[in-house]
Amino acid sequence: MIEIKNLKFSYPGSSADTIKGLDFSIHKGEIFGFLGPSGSGKSTTQKIIIGVLKNYFGSVRVSGKEVSEHTANYYEKIGVAFEFPNLYSKFTALENLEFFRSLYSGQTEDPKKLLTMVNLENDINTRVANYSKGMKMRLNFCRAFLNRPEIIFLDEPTSGLDPVNAKVVKEIIVQKKNEGKTIFLTTHNMNVADDICDRVAFIVDGKINLIDSPRQMKIDYGKKLLRTEYRENGQIKHSDFELKNIGTNQTFLHLIKDREIETMHTLEATLEDVFIQVTGRSLL
């Protein structure tokens, strides 16, 4: 669906490349996460694929065609939600979506249905100037689905959202994937990437350090140990056991038989642990 080869880009007036030879692909029906700290090149890469930034070097092919060769019809097939909402403050939420809807020539979604989808059904006639940051983010999120796109670009889709609405947004993204949509998501939120992405790429200073599924990353870079916490003489203690052949480990078997077990869990790495190991950087 998306093929990137040796992508390089520098902003006018800069002597150094912001994007330094990226190679990756995104498959149809996949949620692909781009993870990195601010200034790493996430949004720049996304804007190149969308067609906002021109004069790149290398190849950027979407649906088998170079982005630079796409016509205006390209925007009928993609949906975009930037991190910073671009909305008309004097319009209501419904008026905003009705206006953006009018820019498309193909079939579109019912704006009221989209607003209900993100729990804004009681505020459709409220001016956006009176919206909170989280409400604006949800309204902006709706814009990405107006034209029933095949490919959806989301930049920090849960930024500024409370846990309840962040969960709603993540569920919508997964639902769209299940409908066969391809989703390119940029974020520095490891929990979002871990929860919903099929694969993620770590990007730092315009270079990709690693691409894989969150699950495989945590397995490859984590400890293959099982920690068992138990109560002994009124105190909580723990013992760690290698996962290999744990079913025949007599010490482990005696422990779970003779002790009052409180918790039991593996010690795989978190996605953030892996990111720090691989890049030597944190996401902050």
mmCIF file of C-alpha atoms in Angstrom:
data_model
loop_
_atom_site.group_PDB
_atom_site.id
_atom_site.type_symbol
_atom_site.label_atom_id
_atom_site.label_comp_id
_atom_site.label_asym_id
_atom_site.label_seq_id
_atom_site.Cartn_x
_atom_site.Cartn_y
_atom_site.Cartn_z
ATOM 1 C CA MET A 1 0.000 0.000 0.000
ATOM 2 C CA ILE A 2 2.849 2.407 0.941
ATOM 3 C CA GLU A 3 6.471 1.840 -0.141
ATOM 4 C CA ILE A 4 9.274 4.152 0.997
ATOM 5 C CA LYS A 5 12.807 3.745 -0.354
ATOM 6 C CA ASN A 6 15.869 5.815 0.565
ATOM 7 C CA LEU A 7 13.713 8.810 1.503
ATOM 8 C CA LYS A 8 15.664 11.991 2.234
ATOM 9 C CA PHE A 9 14.423 15.481 2.913
ATOM 10 C CA SER A 10 15.781 18.799 4.137
ATOM 11 C CA TYR A 11 13.903 21.992 4.831
ATOM 12 C CA PRO A 12 14.800 25.092 2.773
ATOM 13 C CA GLY A 13 17.763 26.908 4.247
ATOM 14 C CA SER A 14 18.950 23.883 6.219
ATOM 15 C CA SER A 15 22.353 22.367 5.494
ATOM 16 C CA ALA A 16 21.438 19.022 7.074
ATOM 17 C CA ASP A 17 18.859 16.398 6.137
ATOM 18 C CA THR A 18 15.860 16.102 8.446
ATOM 19 C CA ILE A 19 15.027 12.692 6.947
ATOM 20 C CA LYS A 20 18.093 10.545 6.318
ATOM 21 C CA GLY A 21 17.419 7.647 3.975
ATOM 22 C CA LEU A 22 14.295 5.914 5.295
ATOM 23 C CA ASP A 23 13.222 2.498 4.010
ATOM 24 C CA PHE A 24 9.932 0.925 5.110
ATOM 25 C CA SER A 25 6.598 -0.331 3.830
ATOM 26 C CA ILE A 26 3.042 -0.319 5.171
ATOM 27 C CA HIS A 27 0.698 -3.142 4.204
ATOM 28 C CA LYS A 28 -2.979 -2.847 3.350
ATOM 29 C CA GLY A 29 -5.182 -3.226 6.426
ATOM 30 C CA GLU A 30 -2.301 -2.567 8.827
ATOM 31 C CA ILE A 31 -1.952 -0.124 11.710
ATOM 32 C CA PHE A 32 1.631 1.086 11.377
ATOM 33 C CA GLY A 33 3.066 3.196 14.193
ATOM 34 C CA PHE A 34 5.862 5.722 13.835
ATOM 35 C CA LEU A 35 7.384 6.258 17.284
ATOM 36 C CA GLY A 36 9.910 8.878 18.235
ATOM 37 C CA PRO A 37 10.526 11.981 20.348
ATOM 38 C CA SER A 38 9.615 15.468 19.186
ATOM 39 C CA GLY A 39 11.826 16.549 16.285
ATOM 40 C CA SER A 40 12.672 12.990 15.258
ATOM 41 C CA GLY A 41 11.118 13.282 11.795
ATOM 42 C CA LYS A 42 7.752 11.572 12.394
ATOM 43 C CA SER A 43 5.489 14.381 11.222
ATOM 44 C CA THR A 44 7.843 15.395 8.406
ATOM 45 C CA THR A 45 7.734 11.873 6.970
ATOM 46 C CA GLN A 46 3.963 11.778 7.244
ATOM 47 C CA LYS A 47 3.606 15.147 5.507
ATOM 48 C CA ILE A 48 5.791 13.935 2.634
ATOM 49 C CA ILE A 49 3.598 10.870 2.127
ATOM 50 C CA ILE A 50 0.468 13.020 2.305
ATOM 51 C CA GLY A 51 1.930 15.333 -0.326
ATOM 52 C CA VAL A 52 2.174 18.473 1.801
ATOM 53 C CA LEU A 53 5.982 18.601 1.612
ATOM 54 C CA LYS A 54 7.545 18.465 -1.857
ATOM 55 C CA ASN A 55 11.104 18.233 -3.201
ATOM 56 C CA TYR A 56 12.034 15.031 -1.401
ATOM 57 C CA PHE A 57 14.677 12.599 -2.614
ATOM 58 C CA GLY A 58 14.118 8.885 -2.990
ATOM 59 C CA SER A 59 10.877 7.062 -3.681
ATOM 60 C CA VAL A 60 7.493 7.441 -1.956
ATOM 61 C CA ARG A 61 4.881 5.231 -3.594
ATOM 62 C CA VAL A 62 1.260 5.009 -2.442
ATOM 63 C CA SER A 63 -1.062 2.487 -4.101
ATOM 64 C CA GLY A 64 1.653 1.771 -6.665
ATOM 65 C CA LYS A 65 2.175 5.385 -7.727
ATOM 66 C CA GLU A 66 4.783 7.979 -6.768
ATOM 67 C CA VAL A 67 3.261 10.643 -4.499
ATOM 68 C CA SER A 68 4.687 13.434 -6.654
ATOM 69 C CA GLU A 69 2.711 12.043 -9.609
ATOM 70 C CA HIS A 70 -0.650 11.863 -7.849
ATOM 71 C CA THR A 71 -3.333 14.345 -8.864
ATOM 72 C CA ALA A 72 -5.855 16.110 -6.628
ATOM 73 C CA ASN A 73 -7.904 12.912 -6.698
ATOM 74 C CA TYR A 74 -5.350 11.498 -4.234
ATOM 75 C CA TYR A 75 -7.031 13.479 -1.456
ATOM 76 C CA GLU A 76 -10.319 11.729 -2.171
ATOM 77 C CA LYS A 77 -8.678 8.469 -1.055
ATOM 78 C CA ILE A 78 -6.817 9.524 2.075
ATOM 79 C CA GLY A 79 -7.934 10.899 5.420
ATOM 80 C CA VAL A 80 -5.754 13.115 7.599
ATOM 81 C CA ALA A 81 -5.912 14.302 11.213
ATOM 82 C CA PHE A 82 -2.990 16.529 12.147
ATOM 83 C CA GLU A 83 -1.843 16.871 15.762
ATOM 84 C CA PHE A 84 -2.896 20.524 15.925
ATOM 85 C CA PRO A 85 -6.561 20.928 14.894
ATOM 86 C CA ASN A 86 -7.245 23.284 11.985
ATOM 87 C CA LEU A 87 -10.865 24.255 12.576
ATOM 88 C CA TYR A 88 -13.079 27.290 12.109
ATOM 89 C CA SER A 89 -13.688 28.709 15.573
ATOM 90 C CA LYS A 90 -16.830 30.671 14.682
ATOM 91 C CA PHE A 91 -18.459 27.598 13.131
ATOM 92 C CA THR A 92 -20.204 24.932 15.159
ATOM 93 C CA ALA A 93 -18.848 21.396 15.088
ATOM 94 C CA LEU A 94 -21.522 20.373 12.611
ATOM 95 C CA GLU A 95 -20.868 23.404 10.387
ATOM 96 C CA ASN A 96 -17.153 22.580 10.341
ATOM 97 C CA LEU A 97 -17.743 19.017 9.182
ATOM 98 C CA GLU A 98 -20.406 20.045 6.684
ATOM 99 C CA PHE A 99 -17.968 22.521 5.147
ATOM 100 C CA PHE A 100 -15.096 20.029 4.916
ATOM 101 C CA ARG A 101 -17.523 17.448 3.572
ATOM 102 C CA SER A 102 -18.435 19.776 0.705
ATOM 103 C CA LEU A 103 -14.829 19.726 -0.541
ATOM 104 C CA TYR A 104 -15.081 16.079 -1.613
ATOM 105 C CA SER A 105 -16.654 14.890 -4.842
ATOM 106 C CA GLY A 106 -17.225 11.285 -3.787
ATOM 107 C CA GLN A 107 -19.409 9.668 -1.161
ATOM 108 C CA THR A 108 -19.041 10.999 2.370
ATOM 109 C CA GLU A 109 -20.055 10.039 5.886
ATOM 110 C CA ASP A 110 -22.900 11.692 7.790
ATOM 111 C CA PRO A 111 -21.229 14.304 10.060
ATOM 112 C CA LYS A 112 -23.755 13.668 12.835
ATOM 113 C CA LYS A 113 -22.839 9.994 12.811
ATOM 114 C CA LEU A 114 -19.142 10.851 13.130
ATOM 115 C CA LEU A 115 -19.766 13.277 15.987
ATOM 116 C CA THR A 116 -21.771 10.651 17.825
ATOM 117 C CA MET A 117 -18.917 8.203 17.259
ATOM 118 C CA VAL A 118 -16.615 10.406 19.389
ATOM 119 C CA ASN A 119 -19.207 11.375 22.022
ATOM 120 C CA LEU A 120 -19.830 14.895 20.707
ATOM 121 C CA GLU A 121 -23.497 14.366 19.837
ATOM 122 C CA ASN A 122 -24.618 16.803 22.548
ATOM 123 C CA ASP A 123 -22.278 19.539 21.299
ATOM 124 C CA ILE A 124 -22.836 19.475 17.536
ATOM 125 C CA ASN A 125 -24.316 22.987 17.548
ATOM 126 C CA THR A 126 -21.707 24.471 19.897
ATOM 127 C CA ARG A 127 -19.190 26.867 18.388
ATOM 128 C CA VAL A 128 -15.711 25.406 18.257
ATOM 129 C CA ALA A 129 -14.391 28.511 20.059
ATOM 130 C CA ASN A 130 -16.153 27.133 23.139
ATOM 131 C CA TYR A 131 -14.687 23.651 22.800
ATOM 132 C CA SER A 132 -11.996 22.325 25.143
ATOM 133 C CA LYS A 133 -8.730 21.017 23.695
ATOM 134 C CA GLY A 134 -9.940 17.437 23.983
ATOM 135 C CA MET A 135 -13.203 18.231 22.193
ATOM 136 C CA LYS A 136 -11.291 19.923 19.374
ATOM 137 C CA MET A 137 -9.054 16.884 19.058
ATOM 138 C CA ARG A 138 -12.060 14.594 18.746
ATOM 139 C CA LEU A 139 -13.683 16.871 16.176
ATOM 140 C CA ASN A 140 -10.431 16.981 14.229
ATOM 141 C CA PHE A 141 -10.262 13.182 14.426
ATOM 142 C CA CYS A 142 -13.706 12.996 12.784
ATOM 143 C CA ARG A 143 -12.434 14.938 9.763
ATOM 144 C CA ALA A 144 -10.155 12.056 8.812
ATOM 145 C CA PHE A 145 -13.154 9.817 8.108
ATOM 146 C CA LEU A 146 -15.444 12.213 6.235
ATOM 147 C CA ASN A 147 -14.505 10.979 2.757
ATOM 148 C CA ARG A 148 -14.461 7.253 3.601
ATOM 149 C CA PRO A 149 -10.707 7.045 2.923
ATOM 150 C CA GLU A 150 -8.705 3.938 2.097
ATOM 151 C CA ILE A 151 -5.608 5.240 3.928
ATOM 152 C CA ILE A 152 -5.804 7.210 7.179
ATOM 153 C CA PHE A 153 -2.976 9.373 8.549
ATOM 154 C CA LEU A 154 -3.218 10.177 12.251
ATOM 155 C CA ASP A 155 -0.775 12.418 14.123
ATOM 156 C CA GLU A 156 -0.916 11.968 17.927
ATOM 157 C CA PRO A 157 -4.623 10.990 17.837
ATOM 158 C CA THR A 158 -5.007 10.660 21.628
ATOM 159 C CA SER A 159 -3.140 13.842 22.575
ATOM 160 C CA GLY A 160 -5.108 15.932 25.062
ATOM 161 C CA LEU A 161 -7.756 13.269 25.615
ATOM 162 C CA ASP A 162 -8.916 11.887 28.954
ATOM 163 C CA PRO A 163 -8.603 8.090 29.424
ATOM 164 C CA VAL A 164 -12.242 7.407 28.493
ATOM 165 C CA ASN A 165 -12.127 9.267 25.178
ATOM 166 C CA ALA A 166 -8.609 8.021 24.414
ATOM 167 C CA LYS A 167 -10.007 4.493 24.705
ATOM 168 C CA VAL A 168 -12.878 5.411 22.352
ATOM 169 C CA VAL A 169 -10.434 6.775 19.763
ATOM 170 C CA LYS A 170 -8.249 3.663 19.939
ATOM 171 C CA GLU A 171 -11.298 1.426 19.501
ATOM 172 C CA ILE A 172 -12.365 3.413 16.431
ATOM 173 C CA ILE A 173 -8.895 3.045 14.897
ATOM 174 C CA VAL A 174 -8.975 -0.732 15.414
ATOM 175 C CA GLN A 175 -12.496 -0.858 13.969
ATOM 176 C CA LYS A 176 -11.298 0.952 10.843
ATOM 177 C CA LYS A 177 -8.458 -1.530 10.501
ATOM 178 C CA ASN A 178 -10.981 -4.372 10.729
ATOM 179 C CA GLU A 179 -12.857 -2.703 7.861
ATOM 180 C CA GLY A 180 -9.721 -3.037 5.729
ATOM 181 C CA LYS A 181 -8.402 0.510 6.133
ATOM 182 C CA THR A 182 -4.663 1.196 6.252
ATOM 183 C CA ILE A 183 -3.590 3.446 9.117
ATOM 184 C CA PHE A 184 -0.318 5.347 9.521
ATOM 185 C CA LEU A 185 -0.093 6.635 13.071
ATOM 186 C CA THR A 186 2.629 8.888 14.447
ATOM 187 C CA THR A 187 2.974 9.180 18.198
ATOM 188 C CA HIS A 188 5.328 9.372 21.138
ATOM 189 C CA ASN A 189 2.774 7.551 23.310
ATOM 190 C CA MET A 190 4.105 4.025 23.824
ATOM 191 C CA ASN A 191 0.852 2.774 25.341
ATOM 192 C CA VAL A 192 -1.120 3.709 22.227
ATOM 193 C CA ALA A 193 1.404 2.001 19.963
ATOM 194 C CA ASP A 194 1.547 -1.101 22.138
ATOM 195 C CA ASP A 195 -2.236 -1.376 22.368
ATOM 196 C CA ILE A 196 -3.226 -1.074 18.714
ATOM 197 C CA CYS A 197 -0.293 -1.152 16.263
ATOM 198 C CA ASP A 198 0.491 -4.237 14.180
ATOM 199 C CA ARG A 199 4.029 -2.983 13.628
ATOM 200 C CA VAL A 200 5.987 0.020 14.811
ATOM 201 C CA ALA A 201 9.095 1.822 13.596
ATOM 202 C CA PHE A 202 11.440 3.620 15.974
ATOM 203 C CA ILE A 203 12.684 6.871 14.463
ATOM 204 C CA VAL A 204 15.314 9.167 15.993
ATOM 205 C CA ASP A 205 17.140 12.033 14.269
ATOM 206 C CA GLY A 206 15.599 11.178 10.896
ATOM 207 C CA LYS A 207 16.699 7.537 10.917
ATOM 208 C CA ILE A 208 14.773 4.324 11.589
ATOM 209 C CA ASN A 209 16.443 2.106 14.184
ATOM 210 C CA LEU A 210 14.037 -0.824 14.323
ATOM 211 C CA ILE A 211 10.780 -2.077 12.761
ATOM 212 C CA ASP A 212 8.772 -4.967 14.168
ATOM 213 C CA SER A 213 5.582 -5.848 16.010
ATOM 214 C CA PRO A 214 5.355 -4.578 19.610
ATOM 215 C CA ARG A 215 4.966 -8.155 20.816
ATOM 216 C CA GLN A 216 8.111 -9.381 19.059
ATOM 217 C CA MET A 217 10.119 -6.394 20.240
ATOM 218 C CA LYS A 218 9.200 -7.074 23.857
ATOM 219 C CA ILE A 219 10.071 -10.752 23.476
ATOM 220 C CA ASP A 220 13.404 -10.088 21.759
ATOM 221 C CA TYR A 221 14.583 -7.429 24.206
ATOM 222 C CA GLY A 222 12.949 -8.634 27.414
ATOM 223 C CA LYS A 223 13.954 -11.120 30.076
ATOM 224 C CA LYS A 224 12.520 -14.607 29.617
ATOM 225 C CA LEU A 225 11.702 -14.915 33.292
ATOM 226 C CA LEU A 226 8.609 -15.590 35.367
ATOM 227 C CA ARG A 227 8.388 -13.651 38.625
ATOM 228 C CA THR A 228 6.362 -15.300 41.360
ATOM 229 C CA GLU A 229 5.403 -13.217 44.382
ATOM 230 C CA TYR A 230 4.319 -15.066 47.496
ATOM 231 C CA ARG A 231 3.598 -14.488 51.150
ATOM 232 C CA GLU A 232 5.962 -15.910 53.780
ATOM 233 C CA ASN A 233 5.846 -15.111 57.478
ATOM 234 C CA GLY A 234 3.568 -12.181 56.777
ATOM 235 C CA GLN A 235 5.953 -10.673 54.209
ATOM 236 C CA ILE A 236 5.776 -10.483 50.410
ATOM 237 C CA LYS A 237 8.746 -12.115 48.710
ATOM 238 C CA HIS A 238 9.497 -13.046 45.118
ATOM 239 C CA SER A 239 11.479 -15.536 43.094
ATOM 240 C CA ASP A 240 12.366 -15.424 39.389
ATOM 241 C CA PHE A 241 12.465 -18.512 37.183
ATOM 242 C CA GLU A 242 13.576 -19.044 33.599
ATOM 243 C CA LEU A 243 10.611 -19.764 31.332
ATOM 244 C CA LYS A 244 12.447 -22.567 29.554
ATOM 245 C CA ASN A 245 11.421 -25.937 31.038
ATOM 246 C CA ILE A 246 9.570 -24.214 33.873
ATOM 247 C CA GLY A 247 7.077 -27.067 33.976
ATOM 248 C CA THR A 248 9.817 -29.408 35.235
ATOM 249 C CA ASN A 249 11.535 -26.895 37.537
ATOM 250 C CA GLN A 250 11.172 -28.565 40.937
ATOM 251 C CA THR A 251 11.922 -25.397 42.919
ATOM 252 C CA PHE A 252 9.137 -23.575 41.085
ATOM 253 C CA LEU A 253 6.719 -26.470 41.459
ATOM 254 C CA HIS A 254 7.373 -26.742 45.195
ATOM 255 C CA LEU A 255 6.970 -22.986 45.580
ATOM 256 C CA ILE A 256 3.525 -22.809 43.989
ATOM 257 C CA LYS A 257 2.481 -25.887 45.950
ATOM 258 C CA ASP A 258 3.723 -24.815 49.370
ATOM 259 C CA ARG A 259 3.397 -21.026 49.363
ATOM 260 C CA GLU A 260 0.502 -18.592 49.266
ATOM 261 C CA ILE A 261 0.999 -17.086 45.790
ATOM 262 C CA GLU A 262 0.089 -13.384 45.460
ATOM 263 C CA THR A 263 0.990 -12.671 41.826
ATOM 264 C CA MET A 264 2.729 -14.337 38.906
ATOM 265 C CA HIS A 265 3.901 -12.535 35.757
ATOM 266 C CA THR A 266 6.581 -12.573 33.079
ATOM 267 C CA LEU A 267 9.316 -9.935 32.971
ATOM 268 C CA GLU A 268 9.195 -9.006 29.288
ATOM 269 C CA ALA A 269 10.357 -5.489 28.468
ATOM 270 C CA THR A 270 7.928 -2.644 27.933
ATOM 271 C CA LEU A 271 7.930 -0.966 24.542
ATOM 272 C CA GLU A 272 9.567 2.052 26.136
ATOM 273 C CA ASP A 273 12.319 -0.180 27.576
ATOM 274 C CA VAL A 274 12.983 -1.498 24.070
ATOM 275 C CA PHE A 275 13.026 1.999 22.584
ATOM 276 C CA ILE A 276 15.634 3.165 25.101
ATOM 277 C CA GLN A 277 17.764 0.047 24.559
ATOM 278 C CA VAL A 278 17.712 0.369 20.786
ATOM 279 C CA THR A 279 18.009 4.144 20.376
ATOM 280 C CA GLY A 280 19.707 5.246 23.568
ATOM 281 C CA ARG A 281 17.010 7.925 23.858
ATOM 282 C CA SER A 282 13.774 8.421 25.726
ATOM 283 C CA LEU A 283 10.583 9.673 24.127
ATOM 284 C CA LEU A 284 10.509 12.863 26.208
#
